[in-house]
Short mmCIF file of C-alpha atoms in Angstrom, two decimals:
data_model
loop_
_atom_site.label_atom_id
_atom_site.label_comp_id
_atom_site.label_asym_id
_atom_site.label_seq_id
_atom_site.Cartn_x
_atom_site.Cartn_y
_atom_site.Cartn_z
CA UNK G 1 57.41 -30.75 33.36
CA UNK G 2 56.94 -27.02 34.10
CA UNK G 3 55.50 -24.59 31.57
CA UNK G 4 58.69 -22.50 31.56
CA UNK G 5 60.78 -25.60 30.75
CA UNK G 6 58.39 -26.52 27.93
CA UNK G 7 58.62 -23.00 26.47
CA UNK G 8 62.43 -22.99 26.65
CA UNK G 9 62.57 -26.43 25.04
CA UNK G 10 60.15 -25.40 22.27
CA UNK G 11 62.11 -22.20 21.53
CA UNK G 12 65.44 -24.07 21.52
CA UNK G 13 64.18 -26.72 19.10
CA UNK G 14 62.68 -24.02 16.84
CA UNK G 15 65.95 -22.06 16.87
CA UNK G 16 68.03 -25.16 16.02
CA UNK G 17 65.69 -26.13 13.17
CA UNK G 18 65.83 -22.60 11.75
CA UNK G 19 69.63 -22.49 11.95
CA UNK G 20 69.99 -25.88 10.23
CA UNK G 21 67.68 -24.97 7.35
CA UNK G 22 69.20 -21.50 6.89
CA UNK G 23 72.71 -22.95 6.89
CA UNK G 24 71.71 -25.48 4.23
CA UNK G 25 70.13 -22.62 2.23
CA UNK G 26 73.28 -20.51 2.51
CA UNK G 27 75.47 -23.41 1.33
CA UNK G 28 73.19 -24.08 -1.64
CA UNK G 29 73.45 -20.42 -2.63
CA UNK G 30 77.25 -20.90 -3.19
CA UNK G 31 78.13 -18.08 -0.84
CA UNK G 32 81.63 -17.67 0.50
CA UNK G 33 82.40 -19.22 3.91
CA UNK G 34 82.78 -15.78 5.50
CA UNK G 35 79.33 -14.69 4.27
CA UNK G 36 77.79 -17.94 5.44
CA UNK G 37 79.39 -17.47 8.91
CA UNK G 38 78.21 -13.88 9.10
CA UNK G 39 74.65 -14.73 8.10
CA UNK G 40 74.65 -17.66 10.53
CA UNK G 41 75.80 -15.40 13.37
CA UNK G 42 73.13 -12.83 12.46
CA UNK G 43 70.51 -15.58 12.38
CA UNK G 44 71.73 -16.93 15.71
CA UNK G 45 71.64 -13.45 17.26
CA UNK G 46 68.11 -12.87 15.95
CA UNK G 47 67.07 -16.24 17.34
CA UNK G 48 68.58 -15.48 20.77
CA UNK G 49 66.92 -12.05 20.78
CA UNK G 50 63.59 -13.65 19.83
CA UNK G 51 64.14 -16.22 22.57
CA UNK G 52 64.75 -13.46 25.18
CA UNK G 53 61.74 -11.45 24.04
CA UNK G 54 59.61 -14.58 24.21
CA UNK G 55 60.71 -15.24 27.80
CA UNK G 56 60.10 -11.60 28.73
CA UNK G 57 56.55 -11.69 27.30
CA UNK G 58 55.63 -15.04 28.80
CA UNK G 59 57.09 -14.27 32.24
CA UNK G 60 53.98 -12.33 33.48
CA UNK G 61 51.77 -15.14 32.21
CA UNK G 62 53.79 -17.70 34.11
CA UNK G 63 53.77 -15.48 37.19
CA UNK G 64 49.96 -15.21 37.06
CA UNK G 65 49.55 -18.96 36.59
CA UNK G 66 51.97 -19.63 39.45
CA UNK G 67 50.06 -17.21 41.71
CA UNK G 68 46.73 -18.87 40.88
CA UNK G 69 48.27 -22.27 41.56
CA UNK G 70 49.55 -21.06 44.93
CA UNK G 71 46.19 -19.54 45.90
CA UNK G 72 44.35 -22.65 44.74
CA UNK G 73 46.58 -24.66 47.08
CA UNK G 74 45.55 -22.37 49.95
CA UNK G 75 41.89 -22.95 49.03
CA UNK G 76 42.48 -26.69 49.06
CA UNK G 77 43.69 -26.30 52.67
CA UNK G 78 40.49 -24.50 53.67
CA UNK G 79 41.53 -20.85 53.36
CA UNK G 80 39.06 -19.25 50.97
CA UNK G 81 40.03 -15.61 51.57
CA UNK G 82 42.30 -15.53 48.52
CA UNK G 83 42.69 -13.09 45.66
CA UNK G 84 44.97 -13.02 42.62
CA UNK G 85 46.21 -10.00 40.70
CA UNK G 86 44.15 -9.28 37.60
CA UNK G 87 46.96 -8.31 35.23
CA UNK G 88 48.41 -9.36 31.88
CA UNK G 89 46.65 -10.12 28.58
CA UNK G 90 42.86 -10.00 28.39
CA UNK G 91 42.46 -13.78 28.67
CA UNK G 92 44.64 -13.93 31.80
CA UNK G 93 42.71 -11.01 33.33
CA UNK G 94 39.42 -12.79 32.68
CA UNK G 95 40.81 -16.01 34.17
CA UNK G 96 42.03 -14.14 37.27
CA UNK G 97 38.67 -12.35 37.62
CA UNK G 98 36.79 -15.64 37.37
CA UNK G 99 39.17 -17.17 39.92
CA UNK G 100 38.55 -14.30 42.35
CA UNK G 101 34.79 -14.57 41.81
CA UNK G 102 34.96 -18.31 42.43
CA UNK G 103 36.93 -17.88 45.67
CA UNK G 104 34.50 -15.20 46.88
CA UNK G 105 31.50 -17.37 46.07
CA UNK G 106 33.01 -20.43 47.78
CA UNK G 107 33.82 -18.34 50.86
CA UNK G 108 30.23 -17.07 50.96
CA UNK G 109 28.91 -20.62 50.65
CA UNK G 110 31.07 -21.83 53.52
CA UNK G 111 30.04 -18.81 55.61
CA UNK G 112 26.41 -19.75 54.96
CA UNK G 113 27.20 -23.34 55.92
CA UNK G 114 28.91 -22.24 59.14
CA UNK G 115 25.99 -19.93 59.89
CA UNK G 116 23.59 -22.80 59.28
CA UNK G 117 25.53 -25.06 61.65
CA UNK G 118 25.62 -22.29 64.23
CA UNK G 119 21.87 -21.83 63.84
CA UNK G 120 21.28 -25.55 64.34
CA UNK G 121 23.37 -25.51 67.53
CA UNK G 122 21.54 -22.44 68.82
CA UNK G 123 18.21 -23.97 67.88
CA UNK G 124 18.92 -27.19 69.78
CA UNK G 125 20.25 -25.32 72.83
CA UNK G 126 17.43 -22.78 72.98
CA UNK G 127 14.60 -25.17 72.20
CA UNK G 128 15.94 -27.66 74.73
CA UNK G 129 15.99 -24.91 77.34
CA UNK G 130 12.51 -23.70 76.45
CA UNK G 131 11.06 -27.21 76.40
CA UNK G 132 12.46 -28.12 79.80
CA UNK G 133 10.31 -25.75 81.88
CA UNK G 134 6.85 -26.61 80.51
CA UNK G 135 7.67 -30.31 80.36
CA UNK G 136 8.81 -30.31 83.99
CA UNK G 137 5.68 -28.43 84.98
CA UNK G 138 3.41 -30.82 83.07
CA UNK G 139 5.21 -33.83 84.55
CA UNK G 140 4.87 -32.63 88.13
CA UNK G 141 1.17 -31.75 87.80
CA UNK G 142 0.31 -35.00 85.99
CA UNK G 143 2.22 -36.99 88.62
CA UNK G 144 0.28 -35.24 91.39
CA UNK G 145 -3.05 -35.94 89.68
CA UNK G 146 -2.08 -39.52 88.93
CA UNK G 147 -1.22 -40.19 92.57
CA UNK G 148 -4.62 -38.85 93.65
CA UNK G 149 -3.07 -36.54 96.21
CA UNK G 150 -5.22 -33.65 94.99
CA UNK G 151 -8.75 -34.11 96.26
CA UNK G 152 -10.22 -30.61 96.07
CA UNK G 153 -12.09 -30.14 92.75
CA UNK G 154 -11.04 -26.51 92.53
CA UNK G 155 -7.36 -27.39 92.92
CA UNK G 156 -7.64 -30.22 90.42
CA UNK G 157 -9.28 -27.83 87.94
CA UNK G 158 -6.43 -25.37 88.44
CA UNK G 159 -3.93 -28.17 87.78
CA UNK G 160 -5.72 -29.15 84.58
CA UNK G 161 -5.74 -25.52 83.43
CA UNK G 162 -2.01 -25.25 84.09
CA UNK G 163 -1.34 -28.43 82.13
CA UNK G 164 -3.44 -27.11 79.25
CA UNK G 165 -1.60 -23.78 79.34
CA UNK G 166 1.82 -25.42 79.33
CA UNK G 167 0.76 -27.73 76.50
CA UNK G 168 -0.30 -24.70 74.45
CA UNK G 169 3.13 -23.15 75.06
CA UNK G 170 4.81 -26.32 73.81
CA UNK G 171 2.60 -26.34 70.74
CA UNK G 172 3.35 -22.68 70.03
CA UNK G 173 7.10 -23.24 70.42
CA UNK G 174 7.07 -26.20 68.03
CA UNK G 175 4.98 -24.22 65.52
CA UNK G 176 7.42 -21.30 65.69
CA UNK G 177 10.43 -23.56 65.14
CA UNK G 178 8.80 -25.23 62.12
CA UNK G 179 7.65 -21.92 60.65
CA UNK G 180 11.02 -20.27 61.11
CA UNK G 181 12.74 -23.28 59.53
CA UNK G 182 10.45 -22.97 56.48
CA UNK G 183 11.14 -19.27 56.14
CA UNK G 184 14.87 -19.65 56.71
CA UNK G 185 15.15 -22.32 54.03
CA UNK G 186 12.85 -20.45 51.62
CA UNK G 187 10.40 -23.36 51.57
CA UNK G 188 7.35 -21.19 52.13
CA UNK G 189 5.54 -20.86 48.80
CA UNK G 190 4.78 -17.32 47.64
CA UNK G 191 1.03 -17.29 47.08
CA UNK G 192 -0.22 -13.72 47.53
CA UNK G 193 -3.77 -12.51 47.13
CA UNK G 194 -5.43 -9.13 47.31
CA UNK G 195 -6.70 -8.72 50.86
CA UNK G 196 -8.33 -5.90 52.86
CA UNK G 197 -6.15 -4.79 55.75
CA UNK G 198 -9.14 -3.73 57.87
CA UNK G 199 -10.51 -7.29 57.91
CA UNK G 200 -7.14 -8.72 59.00
CA UNK G 201 -6.86 -6.03 61.63
CA UNK G 202 -10.29 -6.72 63.14
CA UNK G 203 -9.71 -10.49 63.16
CA UNK G 204 -6.34 -10.01 64.85
CA UNK G 205 -7.59 -7.69 67.60
CA UNK G 206 -10.53 -9.98 68.36
CA UNK G 207 -8.07 -12.67 69.46
CA UNK G 208 -7.00 -10.48 72.38
CA UNK G 209 -10.42 -9.49 73.76
CA UNK G 210 -10.08 -11.56 76.94
CA UNK G 211 -6.51 -10.41 77.65
CA UNK G 212 -7.43 -6.79 77.01
CA UNK G 213 -10.31 -7.05 79.48
CA UNK G 214 -8.18 -8.77 82.12
CA UNK G 215 -5.43 -6.15 81.90
CA UNK G 216 -7.89 -3.27 81.43
CA UNK G 217 -5.95 -2.15 78.37
CA UNK G 218 -7.70 0.27 76.04
CA UNK G 219 -7.16 -0.12 72.29
CA UNK G 220 -7.21 2.89 69.99
CA UNK G 221 -7.35 2.04 66.29
CA UNK G 222 -6.61 4.40 63.42
CA UNK G 223 -7.40 3.07 59.97
CA UNK G 224 -7.01 4.77 56.61
CA UNK G 225 -10.28 4.36 54.70
CA UNK G 226 -8.47 5.09 51.44
CA UNK G 227 -6.13 2.15 51.90
CA UNK G 228 -6.45 -0.16 48.84
CA UNK G 229 -6.37 -3.93 48.81
CA UNK G 230 -2.83 -5.18 49.40
CA UNK G 231 -1.15 -8.12 47.67
CA UNK G 232 -0.08 -10.36 50.54
CA UNK G 233 -0.39 -13.75 52.18
CA UNK G 234 -3.18 -13.17 54.74
CA UNK G 235 -2.25 -15.95 57.18
CA UNK G 236 1.38 -14.84 57.40
CA UNK G 237 0.66 -11.11 57.70
CA UNK G 238 -1.98 -11.82 60.32
CA UNK G 239 0.73 -13.76 62.15
CA UNK G 240 2.95 -10.67 62.10
CA UNK G 241 0.15 -8.45 63.42
CA UNK G 242 -0.65 -10.99 66.13
CA UNK G 243 2.96 -11.22 67.22
CA UNK G 244 3.47 -7.47 67.43
CA UNK G 245 0.25 -6.94 69.40
CA UNK G 246 1.11 -9.91 71.67
CA UNK G 247 4.53 -8.40 72.40
CA UNK G 248 2.99 -5.02 73.13
CA UNK G 249 0.48 -6.58 75.54
CA UNK G 250 3.14 -8.67 77.26
CA UNK G 251 5.16 -5.61 78.19
CA UNK G 252 2.26 -3.21 78.80
CA UNK G 253 1.26 -2.43 82.40
CA UNK G 254 -2.40 -2.79 83.38
CA UNK G 255 -4.76 0.10 82.66
CA UNK G 256 -2.71 1.50 79.80
CA UNK G 257 -3.40 2.11 76.11
CA UNK G 258 -2.40 0.46 72.87
CA UNK G 259 -2.38 2.60 69.73
CA UNK G 260 -2.79 0.51 66.57
CA UNK G 261 -2.55 2.15 63.16
CA UNK G 262 -2.89 0.93 59.58
CA UNK G 263 -2.36 3.81 57.16
CA UNK G 264 -1.04 4.60 53.72
CA UNK G 265 2.55 5.80 53.82
CA UNK G 266 3.60 6.88 50.33
CA UNK G 267 3.49 3.76 48.17
CA UNK G 268 3.39 1.54 51.23
CA UNK G 269 0.92 0.28 53.81
CA UNK G 270 2.23 0.93 57.32
CA UNK G 271 1.01 -1.02 60.35
CA UNK G 272 2.18 0.00 63.83
CA UNK G 273 1.52 -0.86 67.47
CA UNK G 274 2.50 1.63 70.18
CA UNK G 275 2.49 0.60 73.85
CA UNK G 276 3.17 2.34 77.17
CA UNK G 277 5.65 -0.21 78.48
CA UNK G 278 9.19 0.34 79.73
CA UNK G 279 10.61 0.73 76.21
CA UNK G 280 13.43 -0.96 74.33
CA UNK G 281 17.01 0.03 75.30
CA UNK G 282 18.65 1.98 72.48
CA UNK G 283 21.66 -0.36 72.34
CA UNK G 284 19.39 -3.39 71.82
CA UNK G 285 17.10 -2.04 69.10
CA UNK G 286 19.45 -3.09 66.28
CA UNK G 287 19.47 -6.70 67.53
CA UNK G 288 15.86 -7.21 68.49
CA UNK G 289 14.86 -8.92 65.23
CA UNK G 290 17.70 -11.44 65.39
CA UNK G 291 16.68 -15.02 66.07
CA UNK G 292 16.71 -16.13 69.71
CA UNK G 293 17.36 -12.56 70.87
CA UNK G 294 15.51 -11.47 73.98
CA UNK G 295 15.33 -7.99 75.43
CA UNK G 296 14.01 -9.71 78.53
CA UNK G 297 17.01 -11.92 79.27
CA UNK G 298 15.17 -14.13 81.75
CA UNK G 299 13.13 -17.01 80.43
CA UNK G 300 10.33 -16.68 82.90
CA UNK G 301 6.75 -17.45 82.07
CA UNK G 302 5.63 -13.85 82.23
CA UNK G 303 7.93 -12.38 79.62
CA UNK G 304 10.39 -14.96 78.33
CA UNK G 305 9.44 -16.19 74.86
CA UNK G 306 11.20 -18.46 72.42
CA UNK G 307 13.13 -15.57 70.89
CA UNK G 308 11.85 -16.51 67.43
CA UNK G 309 8.69 -14.41 67.20
CA UNK G 310 10.21 -11.18 65.91
CA UNK G 311 12.61 -13.11 63.68
CA UNK G 312 9.63 -14.83 62.06
CA UNK G 313 7.96 -11.45 61.60
CA UNK G 314 11.06 -10.09 59.86
CA UNK G 315 11.32 -13.10 57.56
CA UNK G 316 7.65 -12.80 56.58
CA UNK G 317 7.88 -9.06 55.95
CA UNK G 318 11.10 -9.54 53.95
CA UNK G 319 9.34 -12.20 51.89
CA UNK G 320 6.70 -9.57 51.02
CA UNK G 321 9.37 -7.06 49.99
CA UNK G 322 8.64 -4.84 53.01
CA UNK G 323 10.52 -3.62 56.04
CA UNK G 324 10.06 -3.86 59.79
CA UNK G 325 11.41 -1.86 62.72
CA UNK G 326 10.98 -0.48 66.21
CA UNK G 327 11.01 3.04 67.63
CA UNK G 328 11.64 3.76 71.31
CA UNK G 329 13.46 6.30 73.43
CA UNK G 330 14.66 3.44 75.61
CA UNK G 331 12.81 4.67 78.67
CA UNK G 332 9.07 4.50 78.12
CA UNK G 333 6.91 3.06 75.38
CA UNK G 334 7.76 1.31 72.13
CA UNK G 335 6.31 1.38 68.64
CA UNK G 336 6.74 -1.70 66.49
CA UNK G 337 5.88 -1.26 62.83
CA UNK G 338 6.12 -2.89 59.44
CA UNK G 339 5.51 -1.58 55.94
CA UNK G 340 4.39 -3.46 52.84
CA UNK G 341 4.46 -2.18 49.25
CA UNK G 342 1.01 -1.57 47.79
CA UNK G 343 2.32 -2.78 44.43
CA UNK G 344 5.29 -5.10 44.07
CA UNK G 345 6.92 -6.77 41.09
CA UNK G 346 8.48 -10.23 41.25
CA UNK G 347 11.94 -8.67 41.04
CA UNK G 348 11.32 -6.57 44.17
CA UNK G 349 10.43 -9.59 46.27
CA UNK G 350 13.39 -11.37 47.77
#
């Protein structure tokens, strides 16, 4: 039975009961029949008026309930972009506001779920693509060595080096996927410690000594001696530095210069790497930190990476409550940078 029907029935029963008891009271008062009729008509009119006023007052309530019922039915069918009018008495307004908040929250949750499913599909597609090339290379070289068709020691050594190189690429790709998954799902524990930036910087640059010599790239380092210890996770921040320097080297021509800076910038520590490469197109700079995004669209060995490196950097910097970005005129040279707060409360960290 509908609410409106229940209200009408309740009002009708109340009106009948009132009329019966008033009529009995009038009779017991020994009033004349005309007076009793008049009072009964007045009572009936008052009851009808009360009935009409009751319907008029409850009509908006019923309208709100009906609207929420209709929108809830839409939600049940999978449409979560619903809103109800927040009108009427305070309780109805609060109910409508809570309903709208619930629908918004459910929509956000399903958007996150769809985004997660999309990410899984992209992950499978991209990783499958990136795994195919090194695996094919390893297979062909191992098959050649296994068949003993390579007799020259120098050629065999080159084959072994290629297999080792491709294996390292596979290992790096798997490590990036696992690390990004941890960061994406917020499974990486927040365990900061006070660390000197200069030590991390030296350790990071030392990893590239051989590559720098091979490409004849000069490194210029500017470090702020007044930079205090920074609360951070050393392994993760070193990973960010490594990735940014690696990217800069990958796109830097031979016999050029890398400018690396670690300075105090207000209440932040700013790290930056500037190269003399071909630059980042202006229209792509807003997308460069998205997962699987590549400025270099080809997936060749020279410049095609997994597309996760900069995304991992962004997740790590975000975890530290910092920010990351790139500056380039789109024609020559790029400067990748990130900033970390020198002091950060728990509330400021995401």
